[in-house]
Short mmCIF file of C-alpha atoms and ligand atoms in Angstrom, two decimals:
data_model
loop_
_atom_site.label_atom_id
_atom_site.label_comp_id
_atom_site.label_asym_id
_atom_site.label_seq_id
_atom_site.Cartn_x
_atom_site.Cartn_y
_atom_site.Cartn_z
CA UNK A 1 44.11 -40.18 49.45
CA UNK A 2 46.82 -38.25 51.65
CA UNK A 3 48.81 -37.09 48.72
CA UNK A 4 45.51 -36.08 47.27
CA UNK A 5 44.33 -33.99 49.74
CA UNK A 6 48.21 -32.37 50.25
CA UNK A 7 48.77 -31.72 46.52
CA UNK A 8 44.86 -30.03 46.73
CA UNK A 9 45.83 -27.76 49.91
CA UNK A 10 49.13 -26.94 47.59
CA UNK A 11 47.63 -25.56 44.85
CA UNK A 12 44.71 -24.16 46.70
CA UNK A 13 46.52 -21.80 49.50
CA UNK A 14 49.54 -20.73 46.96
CA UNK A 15 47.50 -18.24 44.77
CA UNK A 16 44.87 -17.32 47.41
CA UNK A 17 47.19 -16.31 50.53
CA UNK A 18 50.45 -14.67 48.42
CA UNK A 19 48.21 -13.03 45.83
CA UNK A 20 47.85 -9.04 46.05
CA UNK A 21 44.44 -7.63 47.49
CA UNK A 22 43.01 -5.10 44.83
CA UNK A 23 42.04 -1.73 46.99
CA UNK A 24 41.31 -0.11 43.78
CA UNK A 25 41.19 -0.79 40.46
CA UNK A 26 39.51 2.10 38.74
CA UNK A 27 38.81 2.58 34.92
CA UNK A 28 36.23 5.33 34.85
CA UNK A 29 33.81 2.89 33.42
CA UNK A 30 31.17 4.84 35.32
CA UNK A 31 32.62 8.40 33.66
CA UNK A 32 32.47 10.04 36.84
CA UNK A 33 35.47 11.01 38.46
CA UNK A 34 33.53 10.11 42.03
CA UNK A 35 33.21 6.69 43.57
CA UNK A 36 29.91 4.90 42.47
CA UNK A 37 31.30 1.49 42.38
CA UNK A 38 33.70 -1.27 43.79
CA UNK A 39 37.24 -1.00 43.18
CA UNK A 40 36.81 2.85 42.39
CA UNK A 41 38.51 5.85 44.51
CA UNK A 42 37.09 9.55 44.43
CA UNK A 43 39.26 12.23 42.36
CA UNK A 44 39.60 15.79 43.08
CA UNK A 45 41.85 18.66 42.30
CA UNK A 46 44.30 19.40 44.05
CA UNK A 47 44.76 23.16 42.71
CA UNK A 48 41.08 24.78 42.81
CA UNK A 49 37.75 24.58 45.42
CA UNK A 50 36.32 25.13 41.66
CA UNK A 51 38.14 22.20 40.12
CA UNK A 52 40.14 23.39 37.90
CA UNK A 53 41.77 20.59 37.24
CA UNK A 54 40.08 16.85 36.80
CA UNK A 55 37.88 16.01 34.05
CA UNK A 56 36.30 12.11 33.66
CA UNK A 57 34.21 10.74 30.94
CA UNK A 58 33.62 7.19 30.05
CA UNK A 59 36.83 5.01 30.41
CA UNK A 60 39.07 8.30 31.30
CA UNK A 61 40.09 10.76 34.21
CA UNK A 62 42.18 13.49 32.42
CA UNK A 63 44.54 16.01 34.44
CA UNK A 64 44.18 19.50 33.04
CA UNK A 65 47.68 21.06 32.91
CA UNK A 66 48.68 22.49 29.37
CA UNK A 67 49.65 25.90 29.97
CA UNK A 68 49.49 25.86 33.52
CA UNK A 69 51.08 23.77 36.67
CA UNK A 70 48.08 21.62 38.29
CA UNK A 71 47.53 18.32 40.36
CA UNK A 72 44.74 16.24 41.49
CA UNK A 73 44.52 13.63 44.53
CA UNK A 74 43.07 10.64 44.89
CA UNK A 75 41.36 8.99 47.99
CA UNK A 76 40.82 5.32 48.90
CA UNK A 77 40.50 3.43 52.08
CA UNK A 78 43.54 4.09 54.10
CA UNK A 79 46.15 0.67 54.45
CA UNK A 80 48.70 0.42 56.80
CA UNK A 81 51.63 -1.67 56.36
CA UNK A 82 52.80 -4.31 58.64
CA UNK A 83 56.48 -5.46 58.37
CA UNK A 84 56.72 -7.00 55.40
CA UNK A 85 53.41 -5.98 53.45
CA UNK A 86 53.59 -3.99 50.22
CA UNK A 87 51.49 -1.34 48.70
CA UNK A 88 51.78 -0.81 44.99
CA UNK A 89 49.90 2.09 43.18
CA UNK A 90 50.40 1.61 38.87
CA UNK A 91 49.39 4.67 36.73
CA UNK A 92 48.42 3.91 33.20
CA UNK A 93 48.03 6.88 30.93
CA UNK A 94 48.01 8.38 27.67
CA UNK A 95 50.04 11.87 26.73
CA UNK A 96 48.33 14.50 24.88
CA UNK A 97 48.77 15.57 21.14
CA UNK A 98 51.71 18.54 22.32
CA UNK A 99 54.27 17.21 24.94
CA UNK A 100 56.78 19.76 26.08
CA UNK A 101 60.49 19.67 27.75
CA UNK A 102 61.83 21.21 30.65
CA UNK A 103 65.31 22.92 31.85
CA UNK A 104 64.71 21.98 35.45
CA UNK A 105 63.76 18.46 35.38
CA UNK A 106 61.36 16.47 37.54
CA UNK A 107 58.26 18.04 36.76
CA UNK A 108 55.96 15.04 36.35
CA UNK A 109 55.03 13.95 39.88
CA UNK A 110 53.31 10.80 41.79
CA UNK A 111 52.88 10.55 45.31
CA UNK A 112 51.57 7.94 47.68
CA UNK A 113 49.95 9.88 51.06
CA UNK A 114 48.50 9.57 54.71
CA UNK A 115 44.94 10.25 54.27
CA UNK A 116 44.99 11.37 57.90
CA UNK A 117 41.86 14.14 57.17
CA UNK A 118 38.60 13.74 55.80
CA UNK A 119 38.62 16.81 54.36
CA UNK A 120 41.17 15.94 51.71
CA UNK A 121 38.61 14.25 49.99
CA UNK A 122 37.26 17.51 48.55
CA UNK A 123 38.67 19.84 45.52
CA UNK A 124 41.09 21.72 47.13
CA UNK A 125 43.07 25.14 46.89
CA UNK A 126 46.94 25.27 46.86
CA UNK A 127 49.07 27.71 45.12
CA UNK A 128 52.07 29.95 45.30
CA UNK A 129 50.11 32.25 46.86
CA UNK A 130 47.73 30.35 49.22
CA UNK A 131 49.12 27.60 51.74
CA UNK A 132 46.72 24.48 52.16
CA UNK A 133 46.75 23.54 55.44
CA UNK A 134 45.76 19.90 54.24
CA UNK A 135 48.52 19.55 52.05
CA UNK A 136 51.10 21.05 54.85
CA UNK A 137 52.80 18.53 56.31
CA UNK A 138 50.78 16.12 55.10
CA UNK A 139 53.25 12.79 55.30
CA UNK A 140 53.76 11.10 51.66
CA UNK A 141 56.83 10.17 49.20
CA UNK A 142 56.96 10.88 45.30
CA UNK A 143 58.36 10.00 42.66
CA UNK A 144 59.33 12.21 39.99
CA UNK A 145 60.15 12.06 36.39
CA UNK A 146 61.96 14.81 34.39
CA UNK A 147 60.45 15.22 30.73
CA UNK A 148 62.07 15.58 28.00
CA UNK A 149 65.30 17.70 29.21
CA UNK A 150 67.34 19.28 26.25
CA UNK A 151 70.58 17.94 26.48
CA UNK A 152 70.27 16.20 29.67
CA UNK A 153 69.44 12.61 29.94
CA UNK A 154 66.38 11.96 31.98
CA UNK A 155 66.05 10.81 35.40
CA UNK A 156 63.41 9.25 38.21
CA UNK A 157 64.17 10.55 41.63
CA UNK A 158 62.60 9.68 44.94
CA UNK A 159 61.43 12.14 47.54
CA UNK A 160 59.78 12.28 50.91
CA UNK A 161 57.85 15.29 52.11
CA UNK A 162 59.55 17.18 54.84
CA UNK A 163 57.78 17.16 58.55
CA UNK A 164 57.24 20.09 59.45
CA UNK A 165 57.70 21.91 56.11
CA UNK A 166 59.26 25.24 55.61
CA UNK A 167 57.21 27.60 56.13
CA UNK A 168 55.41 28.78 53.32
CA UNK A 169 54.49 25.65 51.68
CA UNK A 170 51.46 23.92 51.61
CA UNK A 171 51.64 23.08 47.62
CA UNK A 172 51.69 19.22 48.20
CA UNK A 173 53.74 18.40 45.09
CA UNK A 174 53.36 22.16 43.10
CA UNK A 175 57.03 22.66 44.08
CA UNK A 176 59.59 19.98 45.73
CA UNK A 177 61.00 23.04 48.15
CA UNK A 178 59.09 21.20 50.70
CA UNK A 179 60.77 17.76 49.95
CA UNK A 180 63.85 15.82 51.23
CA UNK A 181 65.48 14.20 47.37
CA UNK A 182 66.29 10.72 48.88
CA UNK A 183 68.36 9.77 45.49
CA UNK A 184 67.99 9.38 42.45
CA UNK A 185 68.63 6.65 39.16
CA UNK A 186 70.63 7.22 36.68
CA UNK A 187 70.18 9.59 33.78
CA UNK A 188 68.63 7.73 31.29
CA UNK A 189 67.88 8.23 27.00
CA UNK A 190 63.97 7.90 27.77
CA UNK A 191 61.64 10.05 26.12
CA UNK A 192 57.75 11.03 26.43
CA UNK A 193 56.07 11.44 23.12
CA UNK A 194 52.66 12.48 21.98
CA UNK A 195 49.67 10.61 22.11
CA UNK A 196 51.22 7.33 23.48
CA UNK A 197 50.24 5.30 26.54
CA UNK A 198 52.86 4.75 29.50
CA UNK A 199 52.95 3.39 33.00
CA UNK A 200 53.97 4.13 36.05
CA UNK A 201 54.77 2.49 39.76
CA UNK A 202 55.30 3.27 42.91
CA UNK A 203 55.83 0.90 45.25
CA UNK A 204 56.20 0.49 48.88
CA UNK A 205 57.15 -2.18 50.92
CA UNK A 206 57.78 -1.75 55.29
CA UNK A 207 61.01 -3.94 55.59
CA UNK A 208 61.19 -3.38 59.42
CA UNK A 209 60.09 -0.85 62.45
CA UNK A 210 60.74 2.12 61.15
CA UNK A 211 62.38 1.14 57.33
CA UNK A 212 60.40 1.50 54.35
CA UNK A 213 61.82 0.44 51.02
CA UNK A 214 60.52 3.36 47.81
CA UNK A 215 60.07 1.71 44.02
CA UNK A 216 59.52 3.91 41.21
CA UNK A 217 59.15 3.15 37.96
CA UNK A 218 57.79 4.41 34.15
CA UNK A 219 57.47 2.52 31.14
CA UNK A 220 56.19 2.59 27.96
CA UNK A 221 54.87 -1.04 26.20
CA UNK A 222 57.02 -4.26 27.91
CA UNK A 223 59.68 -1.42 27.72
CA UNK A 224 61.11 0.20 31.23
CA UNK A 225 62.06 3.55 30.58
CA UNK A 226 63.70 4.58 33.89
CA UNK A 227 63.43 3.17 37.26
CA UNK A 228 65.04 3.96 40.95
CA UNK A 229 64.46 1.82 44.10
CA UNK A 230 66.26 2.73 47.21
CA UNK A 231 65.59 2.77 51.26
CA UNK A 232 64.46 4.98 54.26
CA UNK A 233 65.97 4.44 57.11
CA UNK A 234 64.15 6.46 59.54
CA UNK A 235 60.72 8.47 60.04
CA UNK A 236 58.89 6.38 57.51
CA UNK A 237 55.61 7.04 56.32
CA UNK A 238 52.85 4.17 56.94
CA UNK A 239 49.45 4.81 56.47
CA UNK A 240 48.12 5.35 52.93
CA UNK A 241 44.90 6.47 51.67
CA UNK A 242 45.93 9.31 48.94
CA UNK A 243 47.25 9.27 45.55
CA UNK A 244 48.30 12.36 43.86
CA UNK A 245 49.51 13.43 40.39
CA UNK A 246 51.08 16.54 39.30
CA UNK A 247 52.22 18.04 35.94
CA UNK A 248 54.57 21.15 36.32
CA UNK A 249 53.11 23.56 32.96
CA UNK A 250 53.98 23.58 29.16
CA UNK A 251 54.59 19.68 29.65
CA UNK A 252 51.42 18.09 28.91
CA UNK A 253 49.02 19.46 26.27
CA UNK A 254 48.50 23.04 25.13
CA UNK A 255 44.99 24.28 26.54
CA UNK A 256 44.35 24.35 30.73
CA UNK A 257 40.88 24.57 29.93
CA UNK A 258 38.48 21.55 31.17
CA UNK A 259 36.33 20.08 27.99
CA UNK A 260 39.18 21.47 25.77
CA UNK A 261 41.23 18.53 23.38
CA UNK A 262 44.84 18.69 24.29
CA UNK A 263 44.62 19.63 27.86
CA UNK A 264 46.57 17.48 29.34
CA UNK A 265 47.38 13.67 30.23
CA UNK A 266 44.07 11.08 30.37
CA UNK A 267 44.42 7.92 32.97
CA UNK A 268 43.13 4.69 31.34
CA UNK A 269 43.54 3.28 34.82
CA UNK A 270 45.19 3.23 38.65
CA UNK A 271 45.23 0.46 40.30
CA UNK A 272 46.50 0.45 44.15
CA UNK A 273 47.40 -3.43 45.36
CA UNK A 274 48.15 -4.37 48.79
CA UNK A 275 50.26 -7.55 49.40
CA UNK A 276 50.60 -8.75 52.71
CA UNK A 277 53.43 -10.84 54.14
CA UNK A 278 52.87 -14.13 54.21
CA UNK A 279 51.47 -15.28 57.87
CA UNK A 280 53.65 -17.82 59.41
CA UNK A 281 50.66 -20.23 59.63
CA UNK A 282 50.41 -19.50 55.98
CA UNK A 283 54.23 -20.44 55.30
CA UNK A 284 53.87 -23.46 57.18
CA UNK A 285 50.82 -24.62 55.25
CA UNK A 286 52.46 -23.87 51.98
CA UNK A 287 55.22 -25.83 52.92
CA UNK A 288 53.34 -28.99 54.39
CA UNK A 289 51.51 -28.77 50.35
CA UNK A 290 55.03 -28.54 49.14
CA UNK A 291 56.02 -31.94 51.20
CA UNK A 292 52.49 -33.52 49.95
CA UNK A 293 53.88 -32.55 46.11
CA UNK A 294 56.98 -34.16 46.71
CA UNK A 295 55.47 -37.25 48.49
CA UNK A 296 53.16 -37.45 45.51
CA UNK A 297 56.27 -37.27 42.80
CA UNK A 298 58.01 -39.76 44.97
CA UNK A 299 54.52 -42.70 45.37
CA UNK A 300 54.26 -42.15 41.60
CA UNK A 301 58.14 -42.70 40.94
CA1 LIG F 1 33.99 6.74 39.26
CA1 LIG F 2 41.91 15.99 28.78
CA1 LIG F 3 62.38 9.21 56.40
#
């Protein structure tokens, strides 16, 4: 009866307390780029009060870059990391028909973000020309993947937006000028190709006080492309409530006109996963079911 019950608490706390909690797990099933359902967030554009931007229709969100240099942002309820926990964001998308390549490198951007105003959940405005006070300052890290540089292998690098910004920014991720590189992988074959479904992480897990620890990763299939992890030591960033995505132009699609085919990149999916550290109450329990397995092994011997 003992071993029974100890081999039942075993099996029943592992999954349950080391398992990931699902914050959002959106699909567009409803076609509308808002939030009328669980799991869902609400998507705007990040470039344009007008929405220039975001398009959704059943099973899709599509980004609207072609010809043009756009974003959009995501918002979710915010998570804040205890020592330990872990907040993973995974991107799954599709390219369009026309894929480009760049001289410059790094122009296909995700970025986990403090959703620290409500009025970032709106379409919003942000340009070379017009600062957005939202986006300024606004604390977040990215990770960025170059496409398709001619004669230059391809790279993932890992930034962290600078607080306070220059001035003069306000762009979010429509130019890195505002962002500390933290490092990068190595350069890496890889290569984005038309009409062909790829997926990317970012990960972050608080490994102490004021230590954060930045995964980013792309593949393509049960193939990794590229990936970087590496550490910030100082002046982390710990509350999280925004996704964003940006596509520098000519990379993605030829038309930057919503409702237009080949316009840009179309999600299938994000899903954003919180794992907390294990309580020690937890460990302890997991460990008494371990001692029941072995007693069990050891009666039946
Ligand atoms: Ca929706
Ligand atoms: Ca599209
Ligand atoms: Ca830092």
């Amino acid at each position: 009866m003992k071993r029974n019950i100890a081999l039942s608490i075993s099996v029943l706390l592992m999954p349950t307390i080391l398992s990931a909690q699902i914050i959002v797990n959106d699909s567009w099933a409803d076609g509308n780029r808002l939030n009328t359902g669980p799991l869902q967030a609400d998507w705007w554009s990040s470039t344009s009060t007008g929405n220039n931007s975001v398009e959704a229709g059943a099973g899709y969100l599509g980004l609207v870059t072609g010809t043009s240099g756009r974003g959009l942002h995501g918002t979710f309820t915010p998570q804040t990391l205890a020592i330990g926990d872990k907040l993973t964001a995974t991107f799954s998308f599709s390219t369009p028909a026309t894929v480009g390549s760049e001289s410059g490198g790094g122009g296909f951007r995700f970025a986990i973000a403090d959703f620290n105003n409500a009025g970032l959940a709106a379409d919003l405005q942000s340009g070379s020309t017009f600062v957005q006070p939202l986006f300024q300052n606004l604390p977040s890290y990215m990770v960025d993947f170059d496409v398709n540089r001619p004669l230059v292998a391809d790279d993932t690098s890992i930034r962290e937006h600078m607080l306070p910004e220059p001035a003069g920014a306000g762009r979010f991720m429509g130019t890195t000028a505002g962002w500390t590189q933290l490092g990068t992988s190595t350069d890496v074959d890889y290569t984005f190709a038309p009409n062909t479904p790829y997926v990317a992480v970012i990960s972050l897990t608080r490994t102490g006080a004021d230590s954060m620890d930045i995964f980013g990763s792309l593949s393509q299939g049960s193939s990794l492309l590229t990936s970087h992890s590496l550490s910030d030591a100082s002046g982390i960033v710990n509350n999280f409530g925004l996704v964003g995505v940006w596509v520098n132009s000519n990379l993605m699609g030829s038309s930057a006109n919503i409702g237009e085919a080949n316009n840009g990149i179309d999600f299938t999916n994000v899903k954003i996963e919180y794992t907390p550290v294990p309580e020690p109450s937890a460990i302890a329990l997991i460990a008494l079911g371990a001692a029941g397995l072995l007693l069990r092994r050891r009666l039946a011997v």
